[in-house]
Amino acid sequence: MAHEEPVLLSRAGRTARITLNRPRALNALTHAMVRTIDRALGEWEDDESVAAVVISGAGERGLCAGGDIRAIHEDARTGGGASAAFWRDEYRLNARIARYPKPYVALMDGIVMGGGVGVSAHGSIRIVTERSAVAMPETGIGLVPDVGGTYLLSRAPGELGTHLALTGRAVGAADALLCGLADHFVPSDRLPELSAALADTDAGEIAHRYAAAPPEAQLAADRAWIDTCYAADSVEEIVARLLDHGGPAAKEAAATILTRSPTALKATLAALRLARRTSTLERVLDQEYRASCAALTTADLVEGIRAQVIDKDRTPRWSPKELALVTDAEVARFSARPPGGDLGLGDGDRV
């Protein structure tokens, strides 16, 4: 069987297309894929014949399930530097997408998680369907939400972003729209027609033409208890408030949080609060790079990926195993300058 490129680049009229092409791996991103996308965007930025860029995923299951977690596991286990190099280029790509001078249309059909959010939710025209499942599930593997995830979630209404970050919960189209992770709902059976129309028509006009009313948002009805419970200053207090609330959804959220890495949870809450006070995506990506590099040296990252992806026993043995045992010093380590140096994306930002 002929080798297929993991990223397919093509043109249709005045539209340039990026297709993530690893359907068996749910189009998970590798370092080479990130470099290919970044290089293509750089070339198209100066190409007057390109009016818009569209990104989609091959196969029927989704746009992208995130980064290559198995590769990160091996790197963390052996103490290599490949993951830090990957994140350095990935986060720079996220920033490029957010500042791209031409319409960047992301077809967020199916599973869109982790790194998949990074190559889509920073775009200027973000389309979800009834099949969309959008999530930043990093706390379940001992990581802090990255790829600009803490920037996006910190700017969701109320405390919805805190809820999604700590639980790692996936949301559908309506909730993605509510949380500011998407712009338009388009039924999946209309995507081929929309994609064809993009070749010769203004991208913004096409998005509005095919957009429809989404299904009802589930999180809207939960805003009251979410905003009250997640406004607490510590993960321990958030869990206590969720349990005290007594409602089944709040109790389920607490139970989910208590299955996540205690260290990652505390580092995530600190990162979200900091991101909320930080003015630019670039500065937040700098902070996320510090957090990711710190996670790479923890036992929880290796153990979390083992439990969820390698052995799939879904029973990680976190260290420490309880929130109360995670020290302030350990949380602070996620904000420390990495041994290999900072990302430095926000160095030229104005405050």
mmCIF file of N, CA and C in Angstrom, residues 12-15 17 52 54 105 107 127 193-204 206-207:
data_model
loop_
_atom_site.group_PDB
_atom_site.id
_atom_site.type_symbol
_atom_site.label_atom_id
_atom_site.label_comp_id
_atom_site.label_asym_id
_atom_site.label_seq_id
_atom_site.Cartn_x
_atom_site.Cartn_y
_atom_site.Cartn_z
ATOM 1 N N ALA A 12 -8.503 24.662 -4.017
ATOM 2 C CA ALA A 12 -9.785 24.623 -4.714
ATOM 3 C C ALA A 12 -10.202 26.063 -4.937
ATOM 4 N N GLY A 13 -10.053 26.528 -6.168
ATOM 5 C CA GLY A 13 -10.329 27.928 -6.439
ATOM 6 C C GLY A 13 -9.387 28.814 -5.643
ATOM 7 N N ARG A 14 -9.945 29.754 -4.881
ATOM 8 C CA ARG A 14 -9.124 30.680 -4.091
ATOM 9 C C ARG A 14 -8.946 30.211 -2.651
ATOM 10 N N THR A 15 -9.317 28.963 -2.400
ATOM 11 C CA THR A 15 -9.197 28.416 -1.055
ATOM 12 C C THR A 15 -8.077 27.383 -0.984
ATOM 13 N N ARG A 17 -6.434 24.290 1.241
ATOM 14 C CA ARG A 17 -7.007 23.306 2.155
ATOM 15 C C ARG A 17 -5.916 22.508 2.867
ATOM 16 N N ALA A 52 -8.549 32.286 1.440
ATOM 17 C CA ALA A 52 -8.932 31.687 2.721
ATOM 18 C C ALA A 52 -8.278 30.323 2.851
ATOM 19 N N VAL A 54 -8.812 26.439 4.796
ATOM 20 C CA VAL A 54 -9.766 25.549 5.455
ATOM 21 C C VAL A 54 -9.004 24.348 6.011
ATOM 22 N N VAL A 105 -10.743 28.838 8.269
ATOM 23 C CA VAL A 105 -11.993 28.130 8.522
ATOM 24 C C VAL A 105 -11.682 26.740 9.086
ATOM 25 N N LEU A 107 -13.200 23.202 10.309
ATOM 26 C CA LEU A 107 -14.360 22.314 10.304
ATOM 27 C C LEU A 107 -14.210 21.356 11.481
ATOM 28 N N ILE A 127 -16.458 26.125 12.793
ATOM 29 C CA ILE A 127 -17.737 25.491 12.508
ATOM 30 C C ILE A 127 -17.849 24.157 13.239
ATOM 31 N N GLU A 193 -21.081 20.456 0.820
ATOM 32 C CA GLU A 193 -21.602 21.564 0.031
ATOM 33 C C GLU A 193 -20.947 22.878 0.445
ATOM 34 N N LEU A 194 -20.806 23.068 1.765
ATOM 35 C CA LEU A 194 -20.141 24.273 2.265
ATOM 36 C C LEU A 194 -18.702 24.328 1.782
ATOM 37 N N SER A 195 -17.987 23.209 1.872
ATOM 38 C CA SER A 195 -16.580 23.167 1.454
ATOM 39 C C SER A 195 -16.431 23.510 -0.018
ATOM 40 N N ALA A 196 -17.340 22.989 -0.842
ATOM 41 C CA ALA A 196 -17.278 23.275 -2.276
ATOM 42 C C ALA A 196 -17.542 24.752 -2.537
ATOM 43 N N ALA A 197 -18.492 25.337 -1.812
ATOM 44 C CA ALA A 197 -18.841 26.740 -2.022
ATOM 45 C C ALA A 197 -17.711 27.678 -1.603
ATOM 46 N N LEU A 198 -16.869 27.245 -0.667
ATOM 47 C CA LEU A 198 -15.767 28.083 -0.202
ATOM 48 C C LEU A 198 -14.746 28.378 -1.294
ATOM 49 N N ALA A 199 -14.726 27.567 -2.324
ATOM 50 C CA ALA A 199 -13.708 27.721 -3.366
ATOM 51 C C ALA A 199 -13.743 29.088 -4.023
ATOM 52 N N ASP A 200 -14.946 29.655 -4.153
ATOM 53 C CA ASP A 200 -15.051 30.898 -4.933
ATOM 54 C C ASP A 200 -15.876 31.985 -4.266
ATOM 55 N N THR A 201 -16.254 31.785 -2.993
ATOM 56 C CA THR A 201 -17.105 32.754 -2.321
ATOM 57 C C THR A 201 -16.490 33.149 -0.990
ATOM 58 N N ASP A 202 -16.790 34.361 -0.544
ATOM 59 C CA ASP A 202 -16.268 34.856 0.723
ATOM 60 C C ASP A 202 -16.586 33.885 1.856
ATOM 61 N N ALA A 203 -15.562 33.550 2.646
ATOM 62 C CA ALA A 203 -15.711 32.523 3.681
ATOM 63 C C ALA A 203 -16.744 32.911 4.734
ATOM 64 N N GLY A 204 -16.737 34.171 5.146
ATOM 65 C CA GLY A 204 -17.704 34.609 6.144
ATOM 66 C C GLY A 204 -19.129 34.512 5.642
ATOM 67 N N ILE A 206 -20.241 32.438 3.343
ATOM 68 C CA ILE A 206 -20.595 31.017 3.232
ATOM 69 C C ILE A 206 -20.973 30.450 4.593
ATOM 70 N N ALA A 207 -20.204 30.792 5.629
ATOM 71 C CA ALA A 207 -20.490 30.272 6.964
ATOM 72 C C ALA A 207 -21.884 30.671 7.421
#
